[in-house]
Amino acid sequence: MAKAAEQKQISTVVIEETKLDIRDVVHTATTYGEDNYHGGGRRNDMAMVALRAMCMAVSAVAVTLMVTARETSMTSLYGFEFQLHAVWSLSDSLIYLVVVSSATVLYSLFQLITSGTRLMRKSPVIPTRTQAWFCFVADQLLGYAMVSGGSAALGVTNMNRTGIRHMPLPNFCKSLGFFCDHLAVSVVFALFAFLLLAASSVLDVLCLSRESH
């Protein structure tokens, strides 16, 4: 009986030590995860929120400049006076840039609200791997759409300034300076928004790499 009681006591001690070891492992893993988030993960989340805010603001400026690009002026060709009326909605390329920039504003606003809310709650901005993939794909699609729209609008702007080769068309931007300046600055902001989306994609990849470990 004494031997059985001793074995039972030893088993109880082993079980208690095992429970303590498991608690230590869980506590260490939790502490490591929190330290890892409050380190590099927290900085990445703050950078992500800042990029979303900047992208929304830059895209909004691009849209505002484009939709206010309209002007009426007079120009002369071979001694004849012509009235020029320029408005952004007369070009499919400029309409495409406005649509893409508007979509980027809405997307960035949505991401800013959700990311900012999670950041204030001190939780990860991108909590799951699925959401990280969604953000990565969306950033890539909108980024390529912005750079394609900016390139198309840039072609329209250059044609207005240089005319069409081998054709006696004047430099319309001499008479439509306000219109051409708005187009040019809008394209610059659109391309800057593309760079911000590209930077967001890099942070999305970093988030995916953290989730895989």
mmCIF file with all atom_site columns, C-alpha atoms in Angstrom:
data_model
loop_
_atom_site.group_PDB
_atom_site.id
_atom_site.type_symbol
_atom_site.label_atom_id
_atom_site.label_alt_id
_atom_site.label_comp_id
_atom_site.label_asym_id
_atom_site.label_entity_id
_atom_site.label_seq_id
_atom_site.pdbx_PDB_ins_code
_atom_site.Cartn_x
_atom_site.Cartn_y
_atom_site.Cartn_z
_atom_site.occupancy
_atom_site.B_iso_or_equiv
_atom_site.pdbx_formal_charge
_atom_site.auth_seq_id
_atom_site.auth_comp_id
_atom_site.auth_asym_id
_atom_site.auth_atom_id
_atom_site.pdbx_PDB_model_num
ATOM 1   C CA . MET A 1 1   ? 0.000   0.000  0.000   1.00 0.00 ? 1   MET A CA 1
ATOM 2   C CA . ALA A 1 2   ? 2.798   2.369  0.894   1.00 0.00 ? 2   ALA A CA 1
ATOM 3   C CA . LYS A 1 3   ? 4.494   1.691  -2.447  1.00 0.00 ? 3   LYS A CA 1
ATOM 4   C CA . ALA A 1 4   ? 1.260   2.332  -4.376  1.00 0.00 ? 4   ALA A CA 1
ATOM 5   C CA . ALA A 1 5   ? 0.698   5.569  -2.499  1.00 0.00 ? 5   ALA A CA 1
ATOM 6   C CA . GLU A 1 6   ? 4.242   6.671  -3.289  1.00 0.00 ? 6   GLU A CA 1
ATOM 7   C CA . GLN A 1 7   ? 3.789   5.928  -7.010  1.00 0.00 ? 7   GLN A CA 1
ATOM 8   C CA . LYS A 1 8   ? 0.513   7.860  -7.013  1.00 0.00 ? 8   LYS A CA 1
ATOM 9   C CA . GLN A 1 9   ? 2.218   10.839 -5.379  1.00 0.00 ? 9   GLN A CA 1
ATOM 10  C CA . ILE A 1 10  ? 5.041   10.734 -7.958  1.00 0.00 ? 10  ILE A CA 1
ATOM 11  C CA . SER A 1 11  ? 2.482   10.616 -10.826 1.00 0.00 ? 11  SER A CA 1
ATOM 12  C CA . THR A 1 12  ? 0.663   13.613 -9.354  1.00 0.00 ? 12  THR A CA 1
ATOM 13  C CA . VAL A 1 13  ? 3.908   15.585 -9.184  1.00 0.00 ? 13  VAL A CA 1
ATOM 14  C CA . VAL A 1 14  ? 4.753   14.688 -12.796 1.00 0.00 ? 14  VAL A CA 1
ATOM 15  C CA . ILE A 1 15  ? 1.290   15.764 -13.985 1.00 0.00 ? 15  ILE A CA 1
ATOM 16  C CA . GLU A 1 16  ? 1.556   19.068 -12.108 1.00 0.00 ? 16  GLU A CA 1
ATOM 17  C CA . GLU A 1 17  ? 5.021   19.709 -13.575 1.00 0.00 ? 17  GLU A CA 1
ATOM 18  C CA . THR A 1 18  ? 3.697   18.917 -17.072 1.00 0.00 ? 18  THR A CA 1
ATOM 19  C CA . LYS A 1 19  ? 0.832   21.382 -16.584 1.00 0.00 ? 19  LYS A CA 1
ATOM 20  C CA . LEU A 1 20  ? 3.305   24.027 -15.471 1.00 0.00 ? 20  LEU A CA 1
ATOM 21  C CA . ASP A 1 21  ? 5.500   23.341 -18.506 1.00 0.00 ? 21  ASP A CA 1
ATOM 22  C CA . ILE A 1 22  ? 2.534   23.666 -20.861 1.00 0.00 ? 22  ILE A CA 1
ATOM 23  C CA . ARG A 1 23  ? 1.512   26.940 -19.214 1.00 0.00 ? 23  ARG A CA 1
ATOM 24  C CA . ASP A 1 24  ? 5.061   28.232 -19.582 1.00 0.00 ? 24  ASP A CA 1
ATOM 25  C CA . VAL A 1 25  ? 5.089   27.315 -23.279 1.00 0.00 ? 25  VAL A CA 1
ATOM 26  C CA . VAL A 1 26  ? 1.729   29.004 -23.913 1.00 0.00 ? 26  VAL A CA 1
ATOM 27  C CA . HIS A 1 27  ? 2.791   32.110 -21.972 1.00 0.00 ? 27  HIS A CA 1
ATOM 28  C CA . THR A 1 28  ? 6.102   32.288 -23.856 1.00 0.00 ? 28  THR A CA 1
ATOM 29  C CA . ALA A 1 29  ? 4.420   31.900 -27.242 1.00 0.00 ? 29  ALA A CA 1
ATOM 30  C CA . THR A 1 30  ? 1.813   34.547 -26.402 1.00 0.00 ? 30  THR A CA 1
ATOM 31  C CA . THR A 1 31  ? 4.437   36.953 -25.111 1.00 0.00 ? 31  THR A CA 1
ATOM 32  C CA . TYR A 1 32  ? 6.562   36.402 -28.222 1.00 0.00 ? 32  TYR A CA 1
ATOM 33  C CA . GLY A 1 33  ? 3.579   37.065 -30.497 1.00 0.00 ? 33  GLY A CA 1
ATOM 34  C CA . GLU A 1 34  ? 2.703   40.268 -28.657 1.00 0.00 ? 34  GLU A CA 1
ATOM 35  C CA . ASP A 1 35  ? 6.304   41.450 -28.688 1.00 0.00 ? 35  ASP A CA 1
ATOM 36  C CA . ASN A 1 36  ? 6.572   40.650 -32.399 1.00 0.00 ? 36  ASN A CA 1
ATOM 37  C CA . TYR A 1 37  ? 3.403   42.630 -33.159 1.00 0.00 ? 37  TYR A CA 1
ATOM 38  C CA . HIS A 1 38  ? 4.316   45.600 -30.978 1.00 0.00 ? 38  HIS A CA 1
ATOM 39  C CA . GLY A 1 39  ? 7.686   45.636 -32.748 1.00 0.00 ? 39  GLY A CA 1
ATOM 40  C CA . GLY A 1 40  ? 7.879   45.400 -36.508 1.00 0.00 ? 40  GLY A CA 1
ATOM 41  C CA . GLY A 1 41  ? 4.211   44.518 -37.013 1.00 0.00 ? 41  GLY A CA 1
ATOM 42  C CA . ARG A 1 42  ? 3.006   47.653 -35.265 1.00 0.00 ? 42  ARG A CA 1
ATOM 43  C CA . ARG A 1 43  ? 5.299   49.875 -37.333 1.00 0.00 ? 43  ARG A CA 1
ATOM 44  C CA . ASN A 1 44  ? 4.108   48.224 -40.551 1.00 0.00 ? 44  ASN A CA 1
ATOM 45  C CA . ASP A 1 45  ? 0.486   48.797 -39.547 1.00 0.00 ? 45  ASP A CA 1
ATOM 46  C CA . MET A 1 46  ? 1.126   52.483 -38.881 1.00 0.00 ? 46  MET A CA 1
ATOM 47  C CA . ALA A 1 47  ? 2.870   52.760 -42.251 1.00 0.00 ? 47  ALA A CA 1
ATOM 48  C CA . MET A 1 48  ? -0.087  51.043 -43.936 1.00 0.00 ? 48  MET A CA 1
ATOM 49  C CA . VAL A 1 49  ? -2.593  53.495 -42.439 1.00 0.00 ? 49  VAL A CA 1
ATOM 50  C CA . ALA A 1 50  ? -0.410  56.436 -43.483 1.00 0.00 ? 50  ALA A CA 1
ATOM 51  C CA . LEU A 1 51  ? -0.167  55.079 -47.047 1.00 0.00 ? 51  LEU A CA 1
ATOM 52  C CA . ARG A 1 52  ? -3.944  54.643 -47.238 1.00 0.00 ? 52  ARG A CA 1
ATOM 53  C CA . ALA A 1 53  ? -4.513  58.235 -46.108 1.00 0.00 ? 53  ALA A CA 1
ATOM 54  C CA . MET A 1 54  ? -1.962  59.601 -48.568 1.00 0.00 ? 54  MET A CA 1
ATOM 55  C CA . CYS A 1 55  ? -3.319  57.528 -51.454 1.00 0.00 ? 55  CYS A CA 1
ATOM 56  C CA . MET A 1 56  ? -6.864  58.695 -50.787 1.00 0.00 ? 56  MET A CA 1
ATOM 57  C CA . ALA A 1 57  ? -5.783  62.351 -50.643 1.00 0.00 ? 57  ALA A CA 1
ATOM 58  C CA . VAL A 1 58  ? -3.584  62.150 -53.745 1.00 0.00 ? 58  VAL A CA 1
ATOM 59  C CA . SER A 1 59  ? -6.257  60.355 -55.789 1.00 0.00 ? 59  SER A CA 1
ATOM 60  C CA . ALA A 1 60  ? -8.876  62.879 -54.683 1.00 0.00 ? 60  ALA A CA 1
ATOM 61  C CA . VAL A 1 61  ? -6.643  65.724 -55.852 1.00 0.00 ? 61  VAL A CA 1
ATOM 62  C CA . ALA A 1 62  ? -6.173  63.973 -59.207 1.00 0.00 ? 62  ALA A CA 1
ATOM 63  C CA . VAL A 1 63  ? -9.946  63.661 -59.652 1.00 0.00 ? 63  VAL A CA 1
ATOM 64  C CA . THR A 1 64  ? -10.596 67.262 -58.582 1.00 0.00 ? 64  THR A CA 1
ATOM 65  C CA . LEU A 1 65  ? -8.021  68.674 -60.966 1.00 0.00 ? 65  LEU A CA 1
ATOM 66  C CA . MET A 1 66  ? -9.315  66.606 -63.857 1.00 0.00 ? 66  MET A CA 1
ATOM 67  C CA . VAL A 1 67  ? -13.039 67.374 -63.457 1.00 0.00 ? 67  VAL A CA 1
ATOM 68  C CA . THR A 1 68  ? -12.268 71.099 -63.186 1.00 0.00 ? 68  THR A CA 1
ATOM 69  C CA . ALA A 1 69  ? -10.205 71.037 -66.397 1.00 0.00 ? 69  ALA A CA 1
ATOM 70  C CA . ARG A 1 70  ? -12.326 73.074 -68.790 1.00 0.00 ? 70  ARG A CA 1
ATOM 71  C CA . GLU A 1 71  ? -11.581 76.252 -70.700 1.00 0.00 ? 71  GLU A CA 1
ATOM 72  C CA . THR A 1 72  ? -12.784 78.276 -73.693 1.00 0.00 ? 72  THR A CA 1
ATOM 73  C CA . SER A 1 73  ? -10.357 80.386 -75.698 1.00 0.00 ? 73  SER A CA 1
ATOM 74  C CA . MET A 1 74  ? -9.538  81.725 -79.160 1.00 0.00 ? 74  MET A CA 1
ATOM 75  C CA . THR A 1 75  ? -6.696  80.661 -81.456 1.00 0.00 ? 75  THR A CA 1
ATOM 76  C CA . SER A 1 76  ? -5.635  81.489 -85.001 1.00 0.00 ? 76  SER A CA 1
ATOM 77  C CA . LEU A 1 77  ? -4.758  79.127 -87.851 1.00 0.00 ? 77  LEU A CA 1
ATOM 78  C CA . TYR A 1 78  ? -3.684  80.451 -91.272 1.00 0.00 ? 78  TYR A CA 1
ATOM 79  C CA . GLY A 1 79  ? -5.030  83.856 -90.311 1.00 0.00 ? 79  GLY A CA 1
ATOM 80  C CA . PHE A 1 80  ? -8.443  82.570 -89.277 1.00 0.00 ? 80  PHE A CA 1
ATOM 81  C CA . GLU A 1 81  ? -9.729  82.872 -85.726 1.00 0.00 ? 81  GLU A CA 1
ATOM 82  C CA . PHE A 1 82  ? -11.208 79.781 -84.125 1.00 0.00 ? 82  PHE A CA 1
ATOM 83  C CA . GLN A 1 83  ? -12.891 79.298 -80.785 1.00 0.00 ? 83  GLN A CA 1
ATOM 84  C CA . LEU A 1 84  ? -11.528 76.424 -78.736 1.00 0.00 ? 84  LEU A CA 1
ATOM 85  C CA . HIS A 1 85  ? -13.642 74.731 -76.105 1.00 0.00 ? 85  HIS A CA 1
ATOM 86  C CA . ALA A 1 86  ? -11.798 72.129 -74.057 1.00 0.00 ? 86  ALA A CA 1
ATOM 87  C CA . VAL A 1 87  ? -13.345 69.924 -71.379 1.00 0.00 ? 87  VAL A CA 1
ATOM 88  C CA . TRP A 1 88  ? -12.063 66.688 -69.871 1.00 0.00 ? 88  TRP A CA 1
ATOM 89  C CA . SER A 1 89  ? -15.239 64.712 -70.639 1.00 0.00 ? 89  SER A CA 1
ATOM 90  C CA . LEU A 1 90  ? -14.578 64.948 -74.380 1.00 0.00 ? 90  LEU A CA 1
ATOM 91  C CA . SER A 1 91  ? -11.709 62.443 -74.107 1.00 0.00 ? 91  SER A CA 1
ATOM 92  C CA . ASP A 1 92  ? -12.211 58.755 -73.331 1.00 0.00 ? 92  ASP A CA 1
ATOM 93  C CA . SER A 1 93  ? -8.704  58.554 -71.853 1.00 0.00 ? 93  SER A CA 1
ATOM 94  C CA . LEU A 1 94  ? -9.433  61.330 -69.378 1.00 0.00 ? 94  LEU A CA 1
ATOM 95  C CA . ILE A 1 95  ? -12.791 59.799 -68.453 1.00 0.00 ? 95  ILE A CA 1
ATOM 96  C CA . TYR A 1 96  ? -11.029 56.498 -67.776 1.00 0.00 ? 96  TYR A CA 1
ATOM 97  C CA . LEU A 1 97  ? -8.528  58.224 -65.495 1.00 0.00 ? 97  LEU A CA 1
ATOM 98  C CA . VAL A 1 98  ? -11.332 59.925 -63.559 1.00 0.00 ? 98  VAL A CA 1
ATOM 99  C CA . VAL A 1 99  ? -13.179 56.617 -63.094 1.00 0.00 ? 99  VAL A CA 1
ATOM 100 C CA . VAL A 1 100 ? -10.063 54.773 -61.938 1.00 0.00 ? 100 VAL A CA 1
ATOM 101 C CA . SER A 1 101 ? -8.997  57.597 -59.624 1.00 0.00 ? 101 SER A CA 1
ATOM 102 C CA . SER A 1 102 ? -12.491 57.736 -58.113 1.00 0.00 ? 102 SER A CA 1
ATOM 103 C CA . ALA A 1 103 ? -12.407 53.988 -57.489 1.00 0.00 ? 103 ALA A CA 1
ATOM 104 C CA . THR A 1 104 ? -9.018  54.389 -55.810 1.00 0.00 ? 104 THR A CA 1
ATOM 105 C CA . VAL A 1 105 ? -10.412 57.138 -53.565 1.00 0.00 ? 105 VAL A CA 1
ATOM 106 C CA . LEU A 1 106 ? -13.314 54.939 -52.437 1.00 0.00 ? 106 LEU A CA 1
ATOM 107 C CA . TYR A 1 107 ? -11.095 51.893 -51.919 1.00 0.00 ? 107 TYR A CA 1
ATOM 108 C CA . SER A 1 108 ? -8.499  53.871 -49.974 1.00 0.00 ? 108 SER A CA 1
ATOM 109 C CA . LEU A 1 109 ? -11.226 55.465 -47.829 1.00 0.00 ? 109 LEU A CA 1
ATOM 110 C CA . PHE A 1 110 ? -12.655 52.045 -46.982 1.00 0.00 ? 110 PHE A CA 1
ATOM 111 C CA . GLN A 1 111 ? -9.214  50.671 -46.120 1.00 0.00 ? 111 GLN A CA 1
ATOM 112 C CA . LEU A 1 112 ? -8.381  53.793 -44.092 1.00 0.00 ? 112 LEU A CA 1
ATOM 113 C CA . ILE A 1 113 ? -11.516 53.473 -41.969 1.00 0.00 ? 113 ILE A CA 1
ATOM 114 C CA . THR A 1 114 ? -11.086 49.753 -41.288 1.00 0.00 ? 114 THR A CA 1
ATOM 115 C CA . SER A 1 115 ? -7.328  49.952 -40.772 1.00 0.00 ? 115 SER A CA 1
ATOM 116 C CA . GLY A 1 116 ? -7.515  53.054 -38.600 1.00 0.00 ? 116 GLY A CA 1
ATOM 117 C CA . THR A 1 117 ? -10.196 51.468 -36.406 1.00 0.00 ? 117 THR A CA 1
ATOM 118 C CA . ARG A 1 118 ? -8.118  48.338 -35.881 1.00 0.00 ? 118 ARG A CA 1
ATOM 119 C CA . LEU A 1 119 ? -5.002  50.371 -35.214 1.00 0.00 ? 119 LEU A CA 1
ATOM 120 C CA . MET A 1 120 ? -6.751  52.385 -32.486 1.00 0.00 ? 120 MET A CA 1
ATOM 121 C CA . ARG A 1 121 ? -7.906  49.115 -30.926 1.00 0.00 ? 121 ARG A CA 1
ATOM 122 C CA . LYS A 1 122 ? -4.277  47.925 -30.989 1.00 0.00 ? 122 LYS A CA 1
ATOM 123 C CA . SER A 1 123 ? -5.150  44.933 -33.139 1.00 0.00 ? 123 SER A CA 1
ATOM 124 C CA . PRO A 1 124 ? -3.474  43.913 -36.425 1.00 0.00 ? 124 PRO A CA 1
ATOM 125 C CA . VAL A 1 125 ? -4.557  46.041 -39.374 1.00 0.00 ? 125 VAL A CA 1
ATOM 126 C CA . ILE A 1 126 ? -4.669  42.921 -41.594 1.00 0.00 ? 126 ILE A CA 1
ATOM 127 C CA . PRO A 1 127 ? -5.768  40.154 -39.199 1.00 0.00 ? 127 PRO A CA 1
ATOM 128 C CA . THR A 1 128 ? -6.030  37.193 -41.590 1.00 0.00 ? 128 THR A CA 1
ATOM 129 C CA . ARG A 1 129 ? -4.086  35.764 -44.501 1.00 0.00 ? 129 ARG A CA 1
ATOM 130 C CA . THR A 1 130 ? -7.214  35.895 -46.689 1.00 0.00 ? 130 THR A CA 1
ATOM 131 C CA . GLN A 1 131 ? -7.581  39.624 -46.117 1.00 0.00 ? 131 GLN A CA 1
ATOM 132 C CA . ALA A 1 132 ? -3.897  40.122 -46.835 1.00 0.00 ? 132 ALA A CA 1
ATOM 133 C CA . TRP A 1 133 ? -4.344  38.415 -50.199 1.00 0.00 ? 133 TRP A CA 1
ATOM 134 C CA . PHE A 1 134 ? -7.424  40.546 -50.917 1.00 0.00 ? 134 PHE A CA 1
ATOM 135 C CA . CYS A 1 135 ? -5.535  43.761 -50.160 1.00 0.00 ? 135 CYS A CA 1
ATOM 136 C CA . PHE A 1 136 ? -2.581  42.641 -52.266 1.00 0.00 ? 136 PHE A CA 1
ATOM 137 C CA . VAL A 1 137 ? -4.735  41.805 -55.297 1.00 0.00 ? 137 VAL A CA 1
ATOM 138 C CA . ALA A 1 138 ? -6.794  45.001 -54.973 1.00 0.00 ? 138 ALA A CA 1
ATOM 139 C CA . ASP A 1 139 ? -3.678  47.163 -54.623 1.00 0.00 ? 139 ASP A CA 1
ATOM 140 C CA . GLN A 1 140 ? -2.139  45.519 -57.663 1.00 0.00 ? 140 GLN A CA 1
ATOM 141 C CA . LEU A 1 141 ? -5.252  45.901 -59.839 1.00 0.00 ? 141 LEU A CA 1
ATOM 142 C CA . LEU A 1 142 ? -5.846  49.530 -58.902 1.00 0.00 ? 142 LEU A CA 1
ATOM 143 C CA . GLY A 1 143 ? -2.148  50.315 -59.220 1.00 0.00 ? 143 GLY A CA 1
ATOM 144 C CA . TYR A 1 144 ? -1.948  48.997 -62.767 1.00 0.00 ? 144 TYR A CA 1
ATOM 145 C CA . ALA A 1 145 ? -5.224  50.746 -63.631 1.00 0.00 ? 145 ALA A CA 1
ATOM 146 C CA . MET A 1 146 ? -3.869  54.045 -62.301 1.00 0.00 ? 146 MET A CA 1
ATOM 147 C CA . VAL A 1 147 ? -0.605  53.814 -64.230 1.00 0.00 ? 147 VAL A CA 1
ATOM 148 C CA . SER A 1 148 ? -2.432  52.857 -67.436 1.00 0.00 ? 148 SER A CA 1
ATOM 149 C CA . GLY A 1 149 ? -4.915  55.704 -67.011 1.00 0.00 ? 149 GLY A CA 1
ATOM 150 C CA . GLY A 1 150 ? -2.139  58.157 -66.247 1.00 0.00 ? 150 GLY A CA 1
ATOM 151 C CA . SER A 1 151 ? -0.172  57.045 -69.304 1.00 0.00 ? 151 SER A CA 1
ATOM 152 C CA . ALA A 1 152 ? -3.215  57.431 -71.565 1.00 0.00 ? 152 ALA A CA 1
ATOM 153 C CA . ALA A 1 153 ? -3.985  60.884 -70.165 1.00 0.00 ? 153 ALA A CA 1
ATOM 154 C CA . LEU A 1 154 ? -0.342  61.849 -70.534 1.00 0.00 ? 154 LEU A CA 1
ATOM 155 C CA . GLY A 1 155 ? -0.565  61.047 -74.239 1.00 0.00 ? 155 GLY A CA 1
ATOM 156 C CA . VAL A 1 156 ? -3.539  63.396 -74.597 1.00 0.00 ? 156 VAL A CA 1
ATOM 157 C CA . THR A 1 157 ? -1.686  66.127 -72.743 1.00 0.00 ? 157 THR A CA 1
ATOM 158 C CA . ASN A 1 158 ? 1.425   65.790 -74.895 1.00 0.00 ? 158 ASN A CA 1
ATOM 159 C CA . MET A 1 159 ? -0.650  65.864 -78.079 1.00 0.00 ? 159 MET A CA 1
ATOM 160 C CA . ASN A 1 160 ? -2.282  69.102 -76.947 1.00 0.00 ? 160 ASN A CA 1
ATOM 161 C CA . ARG A 1 161 ? 1.136   70.639 -76.388 1.00 0.00 ? 161 ARG A CA 1
ATOM 162 C CA . THR A 1 162 ? 2.955   69.376 -79.477 1.00 0.00 ? 162 THR A CA 1
ATOM 163 C CA . GLY A 1 163 ? 0.113   68.805 -81.918 1.00 0.00 ? 163 GLY A CA 1
ATOM 164 C CA . ILE A 1 164 ? 0.041   65.874 -84.342 1.00 0.00 ? 164 ILE A CA 1
ATOM 165 C CA . ARG A 1 165 ? 3.232   65.163 -86.285 1.00 0.00 ? 165 ARG A CA 1
ATOM 166 C CA . HIS A 1 166 ? 3.163   66.033 -90.008 1.00 0.00 ? 166 HIS A CA 1
ATOM 167 C CA . MET A 1 167 ? -0.061  68.024 -89.547 1.00 0.00 ? 167 MET A CA 1
ATOM 168 C CA . PRO A 1 168 ? -0.244  71.831 -89.321 1.00 0.00 ? 168 PRO A CA 1
ATOM 169 C CA . LEU A 1 169 ? -1.962  71.879 -85.924 1.00 0.00 ? 169 LEU A CA 1
ATOM 170 C CA . PRO A 1 170 ? -0.936  74.569 -83.450 1.00 0.00 ? 170 PRO A CA 1
ATOM 171 C CA . ASN A 1 171 ? 0.102   74.174 -79.854 1.00 0.00 ? 171 ASN A CA 1
ATOM 172 C CA . PHE A 1 172 ? -3.355  74.307 -78.277 1.00 0.00 ? 172 PHE A CA 1
ATOM 173 C CA . CYS A 1 173 ? -1.899  74.704 -74.812 1.00 0.00 ? 173 CYS A CA 1
ATOM 174 C CA . LYS A 1 174 ? -0.754  78.222 -75.677 1.00 0.00 ? 174 LYS A CA 1
ATOM 175 C CA . SER A 1 175 ? -4.416  79.192 -75.809 1.00 0.00 ? 175 SER A CA 1
ATOM 176 C CA . LEU A 1 176 ? -5.661  76.622 -73.273 1.00 0.00 ? 176 LEU A CA 1
ATOM 177 C CA . GLY A 1 177 ? -3.029  76.974 -70.585 1.00 0.00 ? 177 GLY A CA 1
ATOM 178 C CA . PHE A 1 178 ? -5.402  76.477 -67.654 1.00 0.00 ? 178 PHE A CA 1
ATOM 179 C CA . PHE A 1 179 ? -6.835  73.300 -69.173 1.00 0.00 ? 179 PHE A CA 1
ATOM 180 C CA . CYS A 1 180 ? -3.450  71.788 -70.047 1.00 0.00 ? 180 CYS A CA 1
ATOM 181 C CA . ASP A 1 181 ? -1.937  72.637 -66.668 1.00 0.00 ? 181 ASP A CA 1
ATOM 182 C CA . HIS A 1 182 ? -4.798  70.896 -64.874 1.00 0.00 ? 182 HIS A CA 1
ATOM 183 C CA . LEU A 1 183 ? -4.358  67.817 -67.032 1.00 0.00 ? 183 LEU A CA 1
ATOM 184 C CA . ALA A 1 184 ? -0.622  67.661 -66.433 1.00 0.00 ? 184 ALA A CA 1
ATOM 185 C CA . VAL A 1 185 ? -0.837  68.062 -62.649 1.00 0.00 ? 185 VAL A CA 1
ATOM 186 C CA . SER A 1 186 ? -3.695  65.551 -62.449 1.00 0.00 ? 186 SER A CA 1
ATOM 187 C CA . VAL A 1 187 ? -1.586  62.969 -64.285 1.00 0.00 ? 187 VAL A CA 1
ATOM 188 C CA . VAL A 1 188 ? 1.322   63.584 -61.920 1.00 0.00 ? 188 VAL A CA 1
ATOM 189 C CA . PHE A 1 189 ? -0.906  62.968 -58.893 1.00 0.00 ? 189 PHE A CA 1
ATOM 190 C CA . ALA A 1 190 ? -2.357  59.838 -60.519 1.00 0.00 ? 190 ALA A CA 1
ATOM 191 C CA . LEU A 1 191 ? 1.120   58.398 -61.056 1.00 0.00 ? 191 LEU A CA 1
ATOM 192 C CA . PHE A 1 192 ? 2.024   59.304 -57.464 1.00 0.00 ? 192 PHE A CA 1
ATOM 193 C CA . ALA A 1 193 ? -1.048  57.373 -56.311 1.00 0.00 ? 193 ALA A CA 1
ATOM 194 C CA . PHE A 1 194 ? 0.272   54.388 -58.274 1.00 0.00 ? 194 PHE A CA 1
ATOM 195 C CA . LEU A 1 195 ? 3.535   54.561 -56.309 1.00 0.00 ? 195 LEU A CA 1
ATOM 196 C CA . LEU A 1 196 ? 1.615   54.638 -53.024 1.00 0.00 ? 196 LEU A CA 1
ATOM 197 C CA . LEU A 1 197 ? -0.406  51.585 -54.069 1.00 0.00 ? 197 LEU A CA 1
ATOM 198 C CA . ALA A 1 198 ? 2.827   49.823 -54.999 1.00 0.00 ? 198 ALA A CA 1
ATOM 199 C CA . ALA A 1 199 ? 4.236   50.607 -51.543 1.00 0.00 ? 199 ALA A CA 1
ATOM 200 C CA . SER A 1 200 ? 1.040   49.229 -49.978 1.00 0.00 ? 200 SER A CA 1
ATOM 201 C CA . SER A 1 201 ? 1.523   46.035 -51.989 1.00 0.00 ? 201 SER A CA 1
ATOM 202 C CA . VAL A 1 202 ? 4.997   45.647 -50.479 1.00 0.00 ? 202 VAL A CA 1
ATOM 203 C CA . LEU A 1 203 ? 3.506   45.872 -46.978 1.00 0.00 ? 203 LEU A CA 1
ATOM 204 C CA . ASP A 1 204 ? 0.866   43.325 -48.005 1.00 0.00 ? 204 ASP A CA 1
ATOM 205 C CA . VAL A 1 205 ? 3.658   40.924 -48.987 1.00 0.00 ? 205 VAL A CA 1
ATOM 206 C CA . LEU A 1 206 ? 5.374   41.487 -45.640 1.00 0.00 ? 206 LEU A CA 1
ATOM 207 C CA . CYS A 1 207 ? 2.101   40.698 -43.886 1.00 0.00 ? 207 CYS A CA 1
ATOM 208 C CA . LEU A 1 208 ? 1.743   37.491 -45.895 1.00 0.00 ? 208 LEU A CA 1
ATOM 209 C CA . SER A 1 209 ? 5.293   36.486 -45.002 1.00 0.00 ? 209 SER A CA 1
ATOM 210 C CA . ARG A 1 210 ? 4.541   37.000 -41.301 1.00 0.00 ? 210 ARG A CA 1
ATOM 211 C CA . GLU A 1 211 ? 1.341   34.953 -41.541 1.00 0.00 ? 211 GLU A CA 1
ATOM 212 C CA . SER A 1 212 ? 3.228   32.051 -43.140 1.00 0.00 ? 212 SER A CA 1
ATOM 213 C CA . HIS A 1 213 ? 5.615   31.721 -40.205 1.00 0.00 ? 213 HIS A CA 1
#
